[in-house]
CSV table of C-alpha atoms and ligand atoms in Angstrom, one decimal:
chain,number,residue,atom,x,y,z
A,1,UNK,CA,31.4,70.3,151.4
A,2,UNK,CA,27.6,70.5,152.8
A,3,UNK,CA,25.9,73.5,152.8
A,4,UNK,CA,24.0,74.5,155.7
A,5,UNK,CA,20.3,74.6,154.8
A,6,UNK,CA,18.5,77.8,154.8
A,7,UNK,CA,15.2,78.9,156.4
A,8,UNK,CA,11.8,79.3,155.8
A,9,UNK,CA,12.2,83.0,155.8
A,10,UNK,CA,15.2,83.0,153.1
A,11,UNK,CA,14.0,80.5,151.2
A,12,UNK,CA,10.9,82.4,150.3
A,13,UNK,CA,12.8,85.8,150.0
A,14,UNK,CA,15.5,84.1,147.5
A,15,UNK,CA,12.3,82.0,145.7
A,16,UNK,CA,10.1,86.3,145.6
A,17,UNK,CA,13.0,87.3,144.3
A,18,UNK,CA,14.4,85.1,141.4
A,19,UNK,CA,11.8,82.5,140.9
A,20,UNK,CA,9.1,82.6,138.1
A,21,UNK,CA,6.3,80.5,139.1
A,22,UNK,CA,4.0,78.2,137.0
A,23,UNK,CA,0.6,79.9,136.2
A,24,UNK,CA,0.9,82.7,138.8
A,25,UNK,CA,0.0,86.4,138.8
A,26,UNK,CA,3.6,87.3,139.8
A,27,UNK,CA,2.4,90.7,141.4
A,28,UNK,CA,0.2,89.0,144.3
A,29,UNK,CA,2.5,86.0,144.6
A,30,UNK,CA,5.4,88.4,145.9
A,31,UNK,CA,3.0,90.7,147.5
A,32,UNK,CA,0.7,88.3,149.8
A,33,UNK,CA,1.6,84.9,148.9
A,34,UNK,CA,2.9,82.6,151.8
A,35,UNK,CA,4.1,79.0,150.0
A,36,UNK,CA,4.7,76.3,151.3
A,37,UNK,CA,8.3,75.3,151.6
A,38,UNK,CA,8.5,71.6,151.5
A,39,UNK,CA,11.6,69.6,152.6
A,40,UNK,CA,10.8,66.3,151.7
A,41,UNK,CA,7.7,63.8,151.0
A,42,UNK,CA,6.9,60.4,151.2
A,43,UNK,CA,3.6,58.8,150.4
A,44,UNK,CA,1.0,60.9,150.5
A,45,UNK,CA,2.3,63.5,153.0
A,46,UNK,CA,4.9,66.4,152.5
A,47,UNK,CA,6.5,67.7,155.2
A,48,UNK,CA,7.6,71.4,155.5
A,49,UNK,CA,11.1,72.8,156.3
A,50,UNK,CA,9.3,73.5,160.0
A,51,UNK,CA,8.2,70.1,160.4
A,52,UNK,CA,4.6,70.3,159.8
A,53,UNK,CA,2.8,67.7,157.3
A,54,UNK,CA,0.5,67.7,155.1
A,55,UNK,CA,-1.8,65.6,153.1
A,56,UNK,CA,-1.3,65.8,149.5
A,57,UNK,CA,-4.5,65.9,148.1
A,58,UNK,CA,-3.2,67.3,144.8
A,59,UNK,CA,-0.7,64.8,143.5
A,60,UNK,CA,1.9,67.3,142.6
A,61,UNK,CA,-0.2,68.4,139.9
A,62,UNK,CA,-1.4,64.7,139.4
A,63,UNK,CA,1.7,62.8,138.8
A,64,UNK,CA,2.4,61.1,142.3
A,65,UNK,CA,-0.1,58.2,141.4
A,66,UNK,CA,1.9,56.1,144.0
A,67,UNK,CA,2.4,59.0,146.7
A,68,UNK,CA,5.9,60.4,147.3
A,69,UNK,CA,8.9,58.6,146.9
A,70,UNK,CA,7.8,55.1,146.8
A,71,UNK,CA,10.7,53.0,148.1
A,72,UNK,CA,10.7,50.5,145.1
A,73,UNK,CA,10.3,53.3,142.9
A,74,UNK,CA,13.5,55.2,144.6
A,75,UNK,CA,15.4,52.2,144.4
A,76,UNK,CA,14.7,51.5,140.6
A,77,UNK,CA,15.8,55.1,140.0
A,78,UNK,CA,19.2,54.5,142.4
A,79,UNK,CA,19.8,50.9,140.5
A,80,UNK,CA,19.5,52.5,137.1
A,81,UNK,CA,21.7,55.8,138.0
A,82,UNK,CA,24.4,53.7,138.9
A,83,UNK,CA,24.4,51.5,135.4
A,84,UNK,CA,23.9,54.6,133.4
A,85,UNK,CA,21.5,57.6,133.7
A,86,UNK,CA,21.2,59.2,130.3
A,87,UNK,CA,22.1,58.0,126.5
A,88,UNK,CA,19.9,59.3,123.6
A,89,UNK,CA,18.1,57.7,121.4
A,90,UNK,CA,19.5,58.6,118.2
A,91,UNK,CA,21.1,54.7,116.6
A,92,UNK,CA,21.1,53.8,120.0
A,93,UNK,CA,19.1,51.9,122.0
A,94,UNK,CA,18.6,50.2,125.9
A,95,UNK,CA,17.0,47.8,128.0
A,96,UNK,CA,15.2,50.5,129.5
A,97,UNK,CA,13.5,52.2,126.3
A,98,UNK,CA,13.1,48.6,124.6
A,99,UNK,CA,11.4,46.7,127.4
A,100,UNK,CA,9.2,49.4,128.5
A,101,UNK,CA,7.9,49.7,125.0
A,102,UNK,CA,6.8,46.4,125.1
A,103,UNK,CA,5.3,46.5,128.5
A,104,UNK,CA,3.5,49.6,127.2
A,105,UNK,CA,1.7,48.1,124.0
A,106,UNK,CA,1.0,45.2,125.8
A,107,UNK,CA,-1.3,47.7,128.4
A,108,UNK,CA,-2.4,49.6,125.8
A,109,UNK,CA,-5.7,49.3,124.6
A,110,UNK,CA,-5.7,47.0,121.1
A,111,UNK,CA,-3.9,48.1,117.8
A,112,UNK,CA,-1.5,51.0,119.6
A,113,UNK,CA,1.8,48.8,118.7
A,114,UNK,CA,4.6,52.2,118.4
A,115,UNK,CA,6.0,53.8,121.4
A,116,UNK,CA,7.6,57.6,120.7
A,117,UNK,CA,9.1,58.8,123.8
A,118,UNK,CA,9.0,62.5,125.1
A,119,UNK,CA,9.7,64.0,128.2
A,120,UNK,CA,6.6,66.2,129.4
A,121,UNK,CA,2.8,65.4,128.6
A,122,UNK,CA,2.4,68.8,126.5
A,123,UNK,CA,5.1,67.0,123.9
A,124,UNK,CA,3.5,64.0,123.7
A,125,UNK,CA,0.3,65.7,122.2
A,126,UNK,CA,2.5,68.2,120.4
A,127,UNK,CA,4.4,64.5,119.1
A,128,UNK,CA,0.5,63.4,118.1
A,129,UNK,CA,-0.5,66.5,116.1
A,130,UNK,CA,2.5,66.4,113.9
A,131,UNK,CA,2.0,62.7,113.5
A,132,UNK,CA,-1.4,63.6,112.1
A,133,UNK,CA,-0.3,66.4,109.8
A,134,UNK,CA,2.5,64.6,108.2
A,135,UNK,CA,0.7,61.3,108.2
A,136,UNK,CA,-2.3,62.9,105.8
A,137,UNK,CA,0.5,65.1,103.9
A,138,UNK,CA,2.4,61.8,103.0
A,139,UNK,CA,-0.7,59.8,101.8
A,140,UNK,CA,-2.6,62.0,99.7
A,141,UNK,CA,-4.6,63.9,101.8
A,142,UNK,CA,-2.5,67.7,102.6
A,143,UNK,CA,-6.1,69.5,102.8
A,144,UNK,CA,-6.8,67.5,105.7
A,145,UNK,CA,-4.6,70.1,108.4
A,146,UNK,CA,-7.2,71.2,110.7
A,147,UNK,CA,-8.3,70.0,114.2
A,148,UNK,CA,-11.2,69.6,116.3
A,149,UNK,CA,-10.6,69.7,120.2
A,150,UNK,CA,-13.4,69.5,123.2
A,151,UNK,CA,-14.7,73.0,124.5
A,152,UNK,CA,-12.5,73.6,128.2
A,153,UNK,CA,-9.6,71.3,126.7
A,154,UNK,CA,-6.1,71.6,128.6
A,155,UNK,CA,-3.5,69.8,126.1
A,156,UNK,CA,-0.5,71.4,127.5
A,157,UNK,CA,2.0,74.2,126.8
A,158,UNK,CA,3.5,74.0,123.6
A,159,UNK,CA,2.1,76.4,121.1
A,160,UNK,CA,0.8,73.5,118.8
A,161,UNK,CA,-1.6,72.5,121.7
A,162,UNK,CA,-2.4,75.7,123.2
A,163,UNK,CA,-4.7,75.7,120.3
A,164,UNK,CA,-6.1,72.6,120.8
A,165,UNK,CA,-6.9,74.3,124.6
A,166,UNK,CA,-10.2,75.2,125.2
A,167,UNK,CA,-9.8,77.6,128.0
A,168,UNK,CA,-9.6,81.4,126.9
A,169,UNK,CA,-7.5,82.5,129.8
A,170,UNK,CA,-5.2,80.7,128.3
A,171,UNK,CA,-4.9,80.9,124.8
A,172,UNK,CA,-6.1,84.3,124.5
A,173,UNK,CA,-2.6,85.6,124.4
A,174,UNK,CA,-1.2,83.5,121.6
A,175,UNK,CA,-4.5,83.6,119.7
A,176,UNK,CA,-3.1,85.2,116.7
A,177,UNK,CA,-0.4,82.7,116.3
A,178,UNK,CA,-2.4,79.6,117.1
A,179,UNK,CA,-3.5,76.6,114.1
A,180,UNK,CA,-6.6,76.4,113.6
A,181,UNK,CA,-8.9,74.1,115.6
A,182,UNK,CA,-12.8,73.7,116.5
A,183,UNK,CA,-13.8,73.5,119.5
A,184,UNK,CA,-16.7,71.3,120.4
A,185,UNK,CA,-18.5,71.0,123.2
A,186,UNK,CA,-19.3,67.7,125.0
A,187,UNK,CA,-21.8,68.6,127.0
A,188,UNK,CA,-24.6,70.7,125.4
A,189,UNK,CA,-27.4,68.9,126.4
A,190,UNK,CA,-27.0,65.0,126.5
A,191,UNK,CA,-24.4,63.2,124.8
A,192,UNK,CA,-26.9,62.4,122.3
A,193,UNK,CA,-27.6,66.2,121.5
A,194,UNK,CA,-24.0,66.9,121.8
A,195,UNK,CA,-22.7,64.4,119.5
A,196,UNK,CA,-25.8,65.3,117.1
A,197,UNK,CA,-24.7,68.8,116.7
A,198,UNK,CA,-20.5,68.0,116.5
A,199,UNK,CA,-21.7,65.8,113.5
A,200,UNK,CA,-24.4,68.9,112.0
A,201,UNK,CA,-21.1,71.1,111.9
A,202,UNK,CA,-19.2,68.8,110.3
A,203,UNK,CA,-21.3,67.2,107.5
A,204,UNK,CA,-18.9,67.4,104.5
A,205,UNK,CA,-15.7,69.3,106.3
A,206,UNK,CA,-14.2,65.4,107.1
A,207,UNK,CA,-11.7,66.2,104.1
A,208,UNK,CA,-10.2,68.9,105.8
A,209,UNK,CA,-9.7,67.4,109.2
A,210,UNK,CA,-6.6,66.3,110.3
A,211,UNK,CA,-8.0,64.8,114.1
A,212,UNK,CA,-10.1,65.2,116.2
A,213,UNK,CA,-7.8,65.3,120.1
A,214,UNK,CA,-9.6,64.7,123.3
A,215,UNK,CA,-9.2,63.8,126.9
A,216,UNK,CA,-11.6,61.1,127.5
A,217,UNK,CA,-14.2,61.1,130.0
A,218,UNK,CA,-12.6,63.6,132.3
A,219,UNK,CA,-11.4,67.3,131.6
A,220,UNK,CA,-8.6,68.0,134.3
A,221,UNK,CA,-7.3,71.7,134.3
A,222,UNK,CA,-10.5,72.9,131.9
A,223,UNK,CA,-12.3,72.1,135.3
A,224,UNK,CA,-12.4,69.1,136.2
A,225,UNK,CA,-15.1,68.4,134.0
A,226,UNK,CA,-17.0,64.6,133.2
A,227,UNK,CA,-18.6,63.8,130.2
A,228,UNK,CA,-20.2,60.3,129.6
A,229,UNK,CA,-18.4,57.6,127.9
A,230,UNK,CA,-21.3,57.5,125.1
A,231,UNK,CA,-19.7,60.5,123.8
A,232,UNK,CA,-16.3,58.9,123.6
A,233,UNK,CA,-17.5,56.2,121.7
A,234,UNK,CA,-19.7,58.0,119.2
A,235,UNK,CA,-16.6,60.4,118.2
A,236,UNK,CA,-14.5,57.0,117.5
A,237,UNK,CA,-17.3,55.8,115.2
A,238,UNK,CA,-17.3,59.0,113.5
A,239,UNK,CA,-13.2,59.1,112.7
A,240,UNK,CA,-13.3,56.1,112.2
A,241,UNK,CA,-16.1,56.5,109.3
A,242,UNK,CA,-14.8,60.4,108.5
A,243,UNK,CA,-11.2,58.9,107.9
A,244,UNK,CA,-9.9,61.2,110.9
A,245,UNK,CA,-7.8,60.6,113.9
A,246,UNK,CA,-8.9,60.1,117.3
A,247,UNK,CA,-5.9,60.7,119.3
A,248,UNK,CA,-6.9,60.1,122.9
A,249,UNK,CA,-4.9,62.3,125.3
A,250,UNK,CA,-4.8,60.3,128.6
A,251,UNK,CA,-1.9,62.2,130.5
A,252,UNK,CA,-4.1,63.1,133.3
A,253,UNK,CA,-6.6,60.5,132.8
A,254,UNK,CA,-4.0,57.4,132.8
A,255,UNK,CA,-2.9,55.5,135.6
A,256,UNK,CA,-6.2,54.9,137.1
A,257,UNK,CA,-7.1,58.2,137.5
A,258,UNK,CA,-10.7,57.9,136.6
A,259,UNK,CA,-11.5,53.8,138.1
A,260,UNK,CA,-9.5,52.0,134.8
A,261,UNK,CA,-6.4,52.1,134.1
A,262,UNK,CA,-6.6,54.0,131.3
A,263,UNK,CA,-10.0,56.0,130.5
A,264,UNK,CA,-10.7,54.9,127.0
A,265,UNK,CA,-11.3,51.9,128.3
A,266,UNK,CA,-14.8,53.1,129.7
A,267,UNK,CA,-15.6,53.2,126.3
A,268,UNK,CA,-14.4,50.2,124.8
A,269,UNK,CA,-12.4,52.2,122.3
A,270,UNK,CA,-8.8,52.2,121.2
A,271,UNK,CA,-7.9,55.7,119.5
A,272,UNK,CA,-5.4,55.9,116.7
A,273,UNK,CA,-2.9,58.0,118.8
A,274,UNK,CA,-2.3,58.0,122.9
A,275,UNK,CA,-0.7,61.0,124.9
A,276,UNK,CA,0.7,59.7,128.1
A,277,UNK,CA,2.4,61.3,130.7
A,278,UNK,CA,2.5,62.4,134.5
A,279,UNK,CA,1.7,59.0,136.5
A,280,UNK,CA,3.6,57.4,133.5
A,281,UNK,CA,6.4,57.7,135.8
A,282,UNK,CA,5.1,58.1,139.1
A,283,UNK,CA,6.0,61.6,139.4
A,284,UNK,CA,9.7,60.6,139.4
A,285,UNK,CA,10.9,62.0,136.5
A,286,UNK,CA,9.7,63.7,133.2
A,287,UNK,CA,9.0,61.1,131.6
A,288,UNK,CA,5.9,60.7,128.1
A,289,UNK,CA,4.9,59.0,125.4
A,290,UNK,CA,3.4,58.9,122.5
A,291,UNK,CA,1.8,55.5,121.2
A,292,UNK,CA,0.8,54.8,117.6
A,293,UNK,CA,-0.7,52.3,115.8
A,294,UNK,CA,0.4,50.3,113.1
A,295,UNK,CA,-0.9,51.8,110.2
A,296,UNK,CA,-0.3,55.4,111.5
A,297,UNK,CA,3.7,54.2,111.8
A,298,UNK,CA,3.5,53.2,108.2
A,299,UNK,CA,2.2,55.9,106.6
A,300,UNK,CA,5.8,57.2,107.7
A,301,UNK,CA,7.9,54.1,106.1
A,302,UNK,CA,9.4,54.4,103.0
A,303,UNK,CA,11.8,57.2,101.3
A,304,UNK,CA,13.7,58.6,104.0
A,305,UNK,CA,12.3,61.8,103.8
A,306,UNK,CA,9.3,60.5,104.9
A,307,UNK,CA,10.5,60.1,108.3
A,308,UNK,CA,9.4,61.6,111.5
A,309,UNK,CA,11.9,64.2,111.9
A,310,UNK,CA,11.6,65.0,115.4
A,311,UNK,CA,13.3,64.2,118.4
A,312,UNK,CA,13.8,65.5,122.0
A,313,UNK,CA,17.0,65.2,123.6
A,314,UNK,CA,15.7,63.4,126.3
A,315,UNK,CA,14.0,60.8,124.8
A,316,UNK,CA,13.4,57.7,126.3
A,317,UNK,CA,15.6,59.0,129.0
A,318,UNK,CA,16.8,55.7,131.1
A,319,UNK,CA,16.1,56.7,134.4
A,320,UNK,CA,12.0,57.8,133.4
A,321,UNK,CA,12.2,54.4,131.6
A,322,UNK,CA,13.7,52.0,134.2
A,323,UNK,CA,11.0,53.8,137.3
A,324,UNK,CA,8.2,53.7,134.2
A,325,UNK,CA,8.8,50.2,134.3
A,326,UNK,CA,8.6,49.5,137.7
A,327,UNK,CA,5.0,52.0,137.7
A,328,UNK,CA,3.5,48.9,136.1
A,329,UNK,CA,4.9,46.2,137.9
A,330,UNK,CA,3.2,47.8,141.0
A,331,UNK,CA,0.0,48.9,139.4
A,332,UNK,CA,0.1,44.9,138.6
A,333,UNK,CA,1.3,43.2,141.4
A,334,UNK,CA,-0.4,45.8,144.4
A,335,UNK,CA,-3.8,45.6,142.1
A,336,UNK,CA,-3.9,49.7,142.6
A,337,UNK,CA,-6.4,50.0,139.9
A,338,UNK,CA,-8.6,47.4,141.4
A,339,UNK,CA,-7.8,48.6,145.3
A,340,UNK,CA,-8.8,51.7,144.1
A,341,UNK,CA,-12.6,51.1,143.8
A,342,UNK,CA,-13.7,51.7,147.4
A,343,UNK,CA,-11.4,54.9,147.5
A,344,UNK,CA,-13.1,55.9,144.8
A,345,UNK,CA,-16.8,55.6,146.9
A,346,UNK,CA,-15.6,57.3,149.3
A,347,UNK,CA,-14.5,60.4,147.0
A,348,UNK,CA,-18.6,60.0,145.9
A,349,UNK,CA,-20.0,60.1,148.6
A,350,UNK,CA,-17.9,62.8,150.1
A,351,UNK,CA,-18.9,65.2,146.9
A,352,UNK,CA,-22.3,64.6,147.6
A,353,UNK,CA,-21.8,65.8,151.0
A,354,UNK,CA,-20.2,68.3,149.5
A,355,UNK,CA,-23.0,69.8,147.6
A,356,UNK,CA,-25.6,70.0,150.3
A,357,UNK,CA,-23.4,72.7,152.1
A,358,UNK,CA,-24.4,76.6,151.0
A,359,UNK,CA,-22.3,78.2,148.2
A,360,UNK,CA,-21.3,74.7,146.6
A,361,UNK,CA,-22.5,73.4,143.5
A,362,UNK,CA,-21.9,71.2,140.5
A,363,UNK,CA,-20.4,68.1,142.5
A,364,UNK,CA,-18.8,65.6,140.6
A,365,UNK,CA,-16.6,62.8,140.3
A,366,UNK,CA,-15.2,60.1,138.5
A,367,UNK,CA,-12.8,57.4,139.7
A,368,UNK,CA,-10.0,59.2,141.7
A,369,UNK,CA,-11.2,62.7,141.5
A,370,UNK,CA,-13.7,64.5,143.0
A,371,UNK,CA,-14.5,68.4,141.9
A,372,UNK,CA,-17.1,71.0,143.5
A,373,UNK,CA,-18.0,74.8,142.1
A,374,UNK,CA,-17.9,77.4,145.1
A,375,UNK,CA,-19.0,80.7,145.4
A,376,UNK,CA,-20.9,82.5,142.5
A,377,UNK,CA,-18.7,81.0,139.7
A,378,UNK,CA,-16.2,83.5,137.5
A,379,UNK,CA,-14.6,81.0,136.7
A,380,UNK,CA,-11.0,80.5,135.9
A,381,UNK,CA,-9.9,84.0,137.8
A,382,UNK,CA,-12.7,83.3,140.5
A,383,UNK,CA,-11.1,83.9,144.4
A,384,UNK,CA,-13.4,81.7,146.5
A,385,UNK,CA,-11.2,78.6,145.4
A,386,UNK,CA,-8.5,80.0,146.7
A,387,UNK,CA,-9.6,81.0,150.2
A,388,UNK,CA,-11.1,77.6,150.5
A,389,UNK,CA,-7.6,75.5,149.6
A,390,UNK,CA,-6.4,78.4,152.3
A,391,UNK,CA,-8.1,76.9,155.0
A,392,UNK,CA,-7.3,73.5,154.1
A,393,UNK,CA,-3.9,74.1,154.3
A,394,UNK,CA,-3.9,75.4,157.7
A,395,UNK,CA,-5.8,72.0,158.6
A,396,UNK,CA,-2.8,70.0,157.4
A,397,UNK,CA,-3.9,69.3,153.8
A,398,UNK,CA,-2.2,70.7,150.5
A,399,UNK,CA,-4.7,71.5,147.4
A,400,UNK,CA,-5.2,73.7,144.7
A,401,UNK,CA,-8.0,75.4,143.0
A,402,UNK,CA,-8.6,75.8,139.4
A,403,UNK,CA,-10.5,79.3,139.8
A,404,UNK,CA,-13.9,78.6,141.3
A,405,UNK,CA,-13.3,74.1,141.3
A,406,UNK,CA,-12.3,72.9,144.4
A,407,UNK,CA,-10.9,69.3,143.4
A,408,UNK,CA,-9.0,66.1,145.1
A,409,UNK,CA,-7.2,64.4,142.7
A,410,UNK,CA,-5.0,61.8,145.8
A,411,UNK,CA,-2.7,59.4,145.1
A,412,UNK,CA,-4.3,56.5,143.4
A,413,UNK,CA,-3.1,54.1,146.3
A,414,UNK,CA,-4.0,56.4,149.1
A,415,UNK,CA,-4.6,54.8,152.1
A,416,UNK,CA,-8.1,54.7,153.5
A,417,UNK,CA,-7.6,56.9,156.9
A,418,UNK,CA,-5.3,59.3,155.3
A,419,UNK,CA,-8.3,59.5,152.3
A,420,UNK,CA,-11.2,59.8,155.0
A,421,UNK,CA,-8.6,62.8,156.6
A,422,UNK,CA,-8.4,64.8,153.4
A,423,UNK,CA,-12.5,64.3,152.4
A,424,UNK,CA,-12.7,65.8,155.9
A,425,UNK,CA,-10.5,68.6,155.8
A,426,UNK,CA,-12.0,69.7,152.4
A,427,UNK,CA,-15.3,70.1,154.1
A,428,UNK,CA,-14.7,71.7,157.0
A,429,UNK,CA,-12.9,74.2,154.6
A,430,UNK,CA,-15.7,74.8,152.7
A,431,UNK,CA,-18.0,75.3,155.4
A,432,UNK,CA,-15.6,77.7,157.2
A,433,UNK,CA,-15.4,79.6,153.9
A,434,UNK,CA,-18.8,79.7,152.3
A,435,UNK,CA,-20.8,79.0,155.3
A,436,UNK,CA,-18.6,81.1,158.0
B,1,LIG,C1,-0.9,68.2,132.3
B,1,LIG,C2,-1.5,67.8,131.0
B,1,LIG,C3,-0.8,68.0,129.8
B,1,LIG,C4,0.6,68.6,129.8
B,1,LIG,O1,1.5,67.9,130.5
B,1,LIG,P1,2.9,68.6,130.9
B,1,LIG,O2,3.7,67.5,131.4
B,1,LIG,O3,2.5,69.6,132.0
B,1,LIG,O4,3.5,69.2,129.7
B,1,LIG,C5,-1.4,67.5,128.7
B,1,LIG,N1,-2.6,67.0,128.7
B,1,LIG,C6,-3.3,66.8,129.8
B,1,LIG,C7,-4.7,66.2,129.7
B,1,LIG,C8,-2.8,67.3,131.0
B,1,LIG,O5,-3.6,67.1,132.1
């Protein structure tokens, strides 16, 4: 029997009363906050329990890369339920996990040949850092335990990787129970500079470096931040020589997010390890991976003990896999990467816009994403952010702040006039907030 849907009003009061939200200061949240209560979505618009749309200029937290509910998506997801939705992994295998892995290496940049499936991107790197530790354990090399991370890294949520994060509001908590990991920074001066002091503080510490983990080119909850794809490149000659991993964490960055399909291809690099996640599948399902290379899967061959023993119950869950594989075939045949490009102009030129208005500042973007600083910057706690993404939403668009960024981060295949709509309502935001 149906249940009759409730209201805004006691949807919210149920949702203040029970409901712990993702990185929220719970206090104001039931206090003053005034979600949105969204009933369904579809493309790149969501559409409230009153009726009223908006523009998702968010993503979901980046993982619609194909907008809401894309109908071939939806129907590889119903075609797959009704064959079977979930068997593990564990002496068992299916079409699903087997064919996606092959579809996966054979996008992958050169050398990654090993798919390890997960279900959320913070695993995936979690998955990678273990891979390292075991890996040097197993062939000689046990000193080698500690990593080396960018400065404002965001890796995820696991306690392995929140010490690979780079952003103190974050880790400061857990600080006393974190690994130990350096944190670089990318952009001290230029990449040149940069790179020139990473390889000053390491002279001679190689043999106790386990990997070095980065997201390449683009920073996403650090701050939306770009560095050039120099830098990339220099720190994959530098494993490469130091005998360390480079594993490339493109959860955020895959899927075209940055104007390639993946990132690392900017640089004409293949890491030794790959994090993938979010678009993976097309904000369907939690759905990641893990891909390896070769040699990296051999150094776990041999006595059994030498295994990988690790394992989510959800792995290579059948209904992420069957939708994963249908995420390429449209990324393929609808040329979204490619399609992309002019978007992507448009995202430019508006952040340059962007930047002449008062109160905004450091404007950038790469591929997909565009990112402005607004008000006097304190950072990750800043407020301004947050009245700005205010005003967008009573202007029909939905985004979020990361403290004092204002950022778009659309669907990749965003259509042009809903694209132009969003660029728009962001600026008039930010002129009714910092220009009143
Ligand atoms: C979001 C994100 C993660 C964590 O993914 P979850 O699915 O939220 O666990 C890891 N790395 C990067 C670069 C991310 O942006």
């Amino acid at each position: 029997m149906g249940q009759a849907s409730l209201g805004r009003e006691e949807l919210v009061a149920l949702d203040k009363q029970h409901v712990w939200h993702p990185y929220t200061p719970m206090g104001r949240y039931v206090a003053e906050a005034d979600p949105l209560v969204v009933q369904s979505a579809s493309g790149c618009w969501l559409e409230d329990v009153d009726g009223r749309r908006y523009l998702d200029g968010n993503a979901s937290w980046w993982v619609s890369v194909l907008g809401h509910n894309h109908p071939r998506l939806v129907r590889a997801l119903r075609e797959q339920a009704e064959r079977m939705c979930h068997v593990s992994l564990a002496q068992v295998t299916h079409e699903p996990a087997a064919r996606l892995a092959q579809e996966l290496v054979a996008r992958a940049p050169s050398g990654l040949s090993r798919v390890f499936y997960s279900d959320n991107g913070s695993t995936a790197v979690e998955v990678a850092i273990k891979i390292c530790l075991q890996y040097w354990q197993q062939v000689g090399y046990p000193r080698k335990r500690r990593f080396i991370a960018l400065s404002d890294a965001f890796h995820g949520e696991t306690l392995g990787v929140t010490a690979l994060g780079g952003v103190e509001v974050f880790r400061r908590p857990f600080a006393s129970a974190l690994m130990e990991c350096l944190h670089v920074s990318p952009q001290r001066g230029g990449y040149e500079q940069a790179f020139a002091a990473l390889e000053a503080e390491l002279r001679g510490a190689a043999d106790s470096i386990a990997g070095v983990v980065v997201e390449p080119l683009l920073q996403g909850a650090g701050g939306m931040r770009v560095y050039p794809a120099e830098y990339l490149r220099a720190l994959r000659e530098w494993t490469r020589r130091s005998h360390v991993f480079l594993v490339v964490d493109e959860v955020f960055t895959g899927y075209g997010r940055t104007g390639t399909f993946w990132a690392c291809e900017q640089a004409a690099i293949s890491p030794d390890l790959m994090c993938i996640g979010k678009g993976f599948s097309g904000g369907i399902l939690p759905m990641a991976a893990t891909l390896a290379t070769e040699s990296v899967f051999d150094g776990f061959l041999g006595a059994d003990e030498r295994a990988l023993f690790y394992g989510h119950t959800y792995c290579g869950h059948p209904l992420g896999a069957a939708v994963a594989r249908e995420v390429l075939r449209i990324y393929e045949e609808e040329a979204i990467v490619e399609r992309s490009q002019p978007k992507a102009e448009m995202i430019a030129a508006a952040v340059e816009r962007w930047c002449q208005l008062p109160g905004v500042s450091e404007g950038r973007s790469l591929g997909m994403m565009g990112a402005v600083r607004v008000g006097a910057g304190h950072g990750y706690l800043a407020r301004a952010g947050w009245r700005v993404t205010a005003a967008a939403r009573r202007r029909g668009a939905y985004i979020r702040p990361l403290g004092d960024v204002v950022y778009v981060t659309p669907p990749i295949n965003i259509p042009d006039p809903e694209l132009e709509q969003l660029l728009g309502i962001v600026e008039e935001s930010l002129r009714e907030e910092l220009v009143g």
